[in-house]
Amino acid sequence: MGRKISSVKKVIGNTIKYYTTDIIIDKESESLIICDFKNNRVVQWPRQNGASGKTILSNISCFGVCTDSYGYFYFSEHHKHEVRRWKMRDKNATVVAGGNGNGDRAD
């Protein structure tokens, strides 16, 4: 299960500089899961001795991330007004809420 650590504007390491909106720690993989909003992706970055991160989801304006006890990650997609669910090693995320544009109606 992940643990929320902060909401920050920049994460700066040896080779990274992202416009991040949210970060959590994934204890299972010992890595950071980073919402890279400006570059429309989610990045996984090793916590220990990580020379580089990898893009795990593309084409997503990720604004927030959380996880559940089943190992799923939930990402809020800012521009499409939806929540996507994803599990480590899956290729794609599934829309589980929203996706109907701006507004608060269910239809």
Coordinates of N, CA, C and O in Angstrom, one line a residue, residues 8-72:
V8 N 3.8 18.8 -4.1 CA 4.9 19.7 -4.3 C 4.8 20.3 -5.7 O 4.1 19.7 -6.6
K9 N 5.6 21.3 -6.0 CA 5.6 21.9 -7.3 C 6.8 21.3 -8.1 O 6.7 21.2 -9.3
K10 N 7.9 21.0 -7.5 CA 9.1 20.5 -8.2 C 9.7 19.4 -7.4 O 9.8 19.5 -6.2
V11 N 10.2 18.4 -8.1 CA 11.1 17.4 -7.6 C 12.3 17.5 -8.3 O 12.3 17.3 -9.6
I12 N 13.4 17.7 -7.7 CA 14.7 17.9 -8.4 C 15.7 16.8 -7.9 O 16.0 16.7 -6.7
G13 N 16.2 16.0 -8.8 CA 17.2 15.0 -8.5 C 18.4 15.2 -9.4 O 18.5 16.3 -10.0
N14 N 19.2 14.2 -9.6 CA 20.3 14.2 -10.4 C 19.9 14.5 -11.9 O 20.6 15.3 -12.6
T15 N 18.9 13.9 -12.3 CA 18.5 14.0 -13.7 C 17.0 14.3 -14.0 O 16.6 14.3 -15.1
I16 N 16.3 14.6 -12.9 CA 14.9 14.9 -13.1 C 14.5 16.3 -12.6 O 15.1 16.8 -11.7
K17 N 13.5 16.8 -13.3 CA 12.9 18.1 -12.8 C 11.5 18.2 -13.5 O 11.4 18.5 -14.6
Y18 N 10.5 17.8 -12.7 CA 9.2 17.6 -13.2 C 8.3 18.7 -12.5 O 8.6 19.1 -11.4
Y19 N 7.2 19.0 -13.2 CA 6.2 19.8 -12.5 C 5.2 18.8 -11.9 O 4.4 18.2 -12.6
T20 N 5.4 18.5 -10.6 CA 4.6 17.5 -10.0 C 3.5 18.1 -9.2 O 3.6 19.1 -8.6
T21 N 2.4 17.4 -9.2 CA 1.2 17.8 -8.4 C 1.0 16.9 -7.2 O 0.3 17.3 -6.3
D22 N 1.5 15.7 -7.3 CA 1.3 14.7 -6.1 C 2.3 13.6 -6.2 O 2.8 13.3 -7.3
I23 N 2.7 13.1 -5.1 CA 3.7 12.0 -5.0 C 3.2 11.1 -3.8 O 2.8 11.5 -2.8
I24 N 3.3 9.8 -4.1 CA 3.2 8.8 -3.0 C 4.3 7.8 -3.0 O 5.0 7.7 -4.0
I25 N 4.5 7.1 -1.9 CA 5.5 6.1 -1.8 C 4.8 4.7 -2.0 O 3.8 4.5 -1.3
D26 N 5.2 3.9 -2.9 CA 4.7 2.6 -3.1 C 5.6 1.7 -2.3 O 6.8 1.4 -2.7
K27 N 5.2 1.2 -1.2 CA 6.0 0.3 -0.3 C 6.4 -1.0 -1.0 O 7.4 -1.5 -0.8
E28 N 5.4 -1.6 -1.8 CA 5.7 -2.9 -2.4 C 6.9 -2.8 -3.4 O 7.7 -3.7 -3.4
S29 N 7.0 -1.8 -4.2 CA 8.1 -1.6 -5.1 C 9.2 -0.7 -4.6 O 10.2 -0.6 -5.3
E30 N 9.0 -0.2 -3.4 CA 10.0 0.8 -2.9 C 10.4 1.9 -3.9 O 11.5 2.1 -4.2
S31 N 9.3 2.5 -4.4 CA 9.5 3.6 -5.3 C 8.5 4.7 -5.1 O 7.5 4.6 -4.4
L32 N 8.8 5.9 -5.7 CA 7.9 7.0 -5.7 C 7.0 6.9 -6.9 O 7.5 6.6 -8.0
I33 N 5.8 7.2 -6.8 CA 4.8 7.3 -7.9 C 4.6 8.8 -8.0 O 4.0 9.4 -7.1
I34 N 4.9 9.4 -9.1 CA 4.9 10.9 -9.3 C 3.9 11.3 -10.4 O 4.0 10.8 -11.5
C35 N 3.0 12.2 -10.0 CA 2.1 12.8 -11.0 C 2.9 13.9 -11.7 O 3.1 15.0 -11.1
D36 N 3.3 13.7 -12.9 CA 4.0 14.7 -13.7 C 3.0 15.4 -14.6 O 2.9 15.2 -15.8
F37 N 2.3 16.4 -14.0 CA 1.2 17.1 -14.7 C 1.6 17.8 -16.0 O 0.9 17.6 -17.0
K38 N 2.6 18.5 -15.9 CA 3.0 19.3 -17.1 C 3.4 18.5 -18.3 O 3.2 18.8 -19.4
N39 N 4.0 17.3 -18.1 CA 4.4 16.4 -19.1 C 3.4 15.3 -19.4 O 3.7 14.4 -20.2
N40 N 2.2 15.4 -18.8 CA 1.1 14.4 -19.1 C 1.5 13.0 -18.9 O 1.3 12.2 -19.8
R41 N 2.0 12.7 -17.8 CA 2.4 11.3 -17.5 C 2.5 11.0 -16.0 O 2.5 11.9 -15.2
V42 N 2.6 9.8 -15.7 CA 2.9 9.3 -14.3 C 4.2 8.6 -14.3 O 4.5 7.7 -15.2
V43 N 5.1 8.9 -13.4 CA 6.5 8.4 -13.4 C 6.7 7.5 -12.1 O 6.3 7.9 -11.1
Q44 N 7.4 6.4 -12.3 CA 7.8 5.6 -11.1 C 9.3 5.8 -11.0 O 10.1 5.7 -11.9
W45 N 9.7 6.2 -9.7 CA 11.1 6.5 -9.5 C 11.6 5.7 -8.3 O 11.0 5.8 -7.2
P46 N 12.6 4.9 -8.4 CA 13.1 4.1 -7.3 C 13.6 5.0 -6.1 O 14.2 6.0 -6.4
R47 N 13.3 4.6 -4.9 CA 13.7 5.4 -3.7 C 15.1 5.2 -3.4 O 15.8 6.0 -2.9
Q48 N 15.7 4.0 -3.6 CA 17.0 3.6 -3.3 C 17.9 3.5 -4.5 O 17.5 2.7 -5.4
N49 N 19.0 4.1 -4.6 CA 20.0 4.0 -5.7 C 19.3 4.0 -7.1 O 19.7 3.3 -8.0
G50 N 18.3 4.9 -7.3 CA 17.6 5.0 -8.5 C 18.3 6.0 -9.5 O 18.3 7.2 -9.2
A51 N 18.9 5.5 -10.5 CA 19.6 6.3 -11.5 C 18.6 7.0 -12.4 O 18.8 8.1 -12.8
S52 N 17.4 6.4 -12.6 CA 16.4 7.0 -13.5 C 15.1 6.4 -13.2 O 14.9 5.3 -12.7
G53 N 14.1 7.2 -13.5 CA 12.7 6.7 -13.4 C 12.2 6.3 -14.7 O 12.8 6.3 -15.7
K54 N 10.9 5.7 -14.7 CA 10.3 5.3 -15.9 C 8.9 5.8 -16.0 O 8.2 5.9 -14.9
T55 N 8.4 6.1 -17.2 CA 7.0 6.5 -17.4 C 6.1 5.2 -17.3 O 6.4 4.3 -18.0
I56 N 5.1 5.2 -16.4 CA 4.3 4.1 -16.3 C 2.9 4.3 -16.9 O 2.2 3.4 -17.3
L57 N 2.5 5.6 -17.0 CA 1.3 6.0 -17.7 C 1.5 7.2 -18.5 O 2.1 8.2 -18.0
S58 N 1.1 7.2 -19.8 CA 1.2 8.4 -20.7 C -0.1 9.0 -21.0 O -1.2 8.3 -20.8
N59 N -0.1 10.2 -21.5 CA -1.4 10.9 -22.0 C -2.4 11.0 -20.8 O -3.5 10.7 -21.0
I60 N -1.9 11.4 -19.7 CA -2.8 11.7 -18.5 C -2.3 12.9 -17.8 O -1.1 13.1 -17.5
S61 N -3.2 13.9 -17.7 CA -2.9 15.1 -16.9 C -3.2 14.8 -15.5 O -4.2 15.3 -14.9
C62 N -2.3 14.1 -14.9 CA -2.5 13.6 -13.5 C -2.4 14.7 -12.5 O -1.4 15.4 -12.5
F63 N -3.4 14.9 -11.6 CA -3.3 15.9 -10.6 C -3.2 15.4 -9.2 O -2.8 16.1 -8.3
G64 N -3.7 14.1 -9.0 CA -3.6 13.5 -7.7 C -3.5 12.0 -7.8 O -3.9 11.4 -8.8
V65 N -3.0 11.4 -6.8 CA -2.8 9.9 -6.8 C -3.1 9.4 -5.4 O -2.7 10.1 -4.4
C66 N -3.7 8.2 -5.3 CA -3.9 7.5 -4.0 C -3.8 6.0 -4.3 O -3.8 5.7 -5.5
T67 N -3.8 5.2 -3.3 CA -3.8 3.8 -3.5 C -4.7 3.1 -2.5 O -5.2 3.7 -1.6
D68 N -5.0 1.8 -2.8 CA -5.9 1.1 -1.9 C -5.2 -0.2 -1.4 O -4.0 -0.4 -1.8
S69 N -5.8 -0.9 -0.5 CA -5.2 -2.1 0.1 C -5.1 -3.3 -0.9 O -4.4 -4.3 -0.6
Y70 N -5.6 -3.2 -2.1 CA -5.6 -4.2 -3.1 C -4.4 -4.0 -4.1 O -4.3 -4.8 -5.1
G71 N -3.7 -2.9 -4.0 CA -2.6 -2.6 -4.8 C -2.9 -1.8 -6.1 O -2.1 -1.6 -6.9
Y72 N -4.2 -1.3 -6.1 CA -4.6 -0.4 -7.2 C -4.2 1.0 -6.9 O -4.2 1.5 -5.7

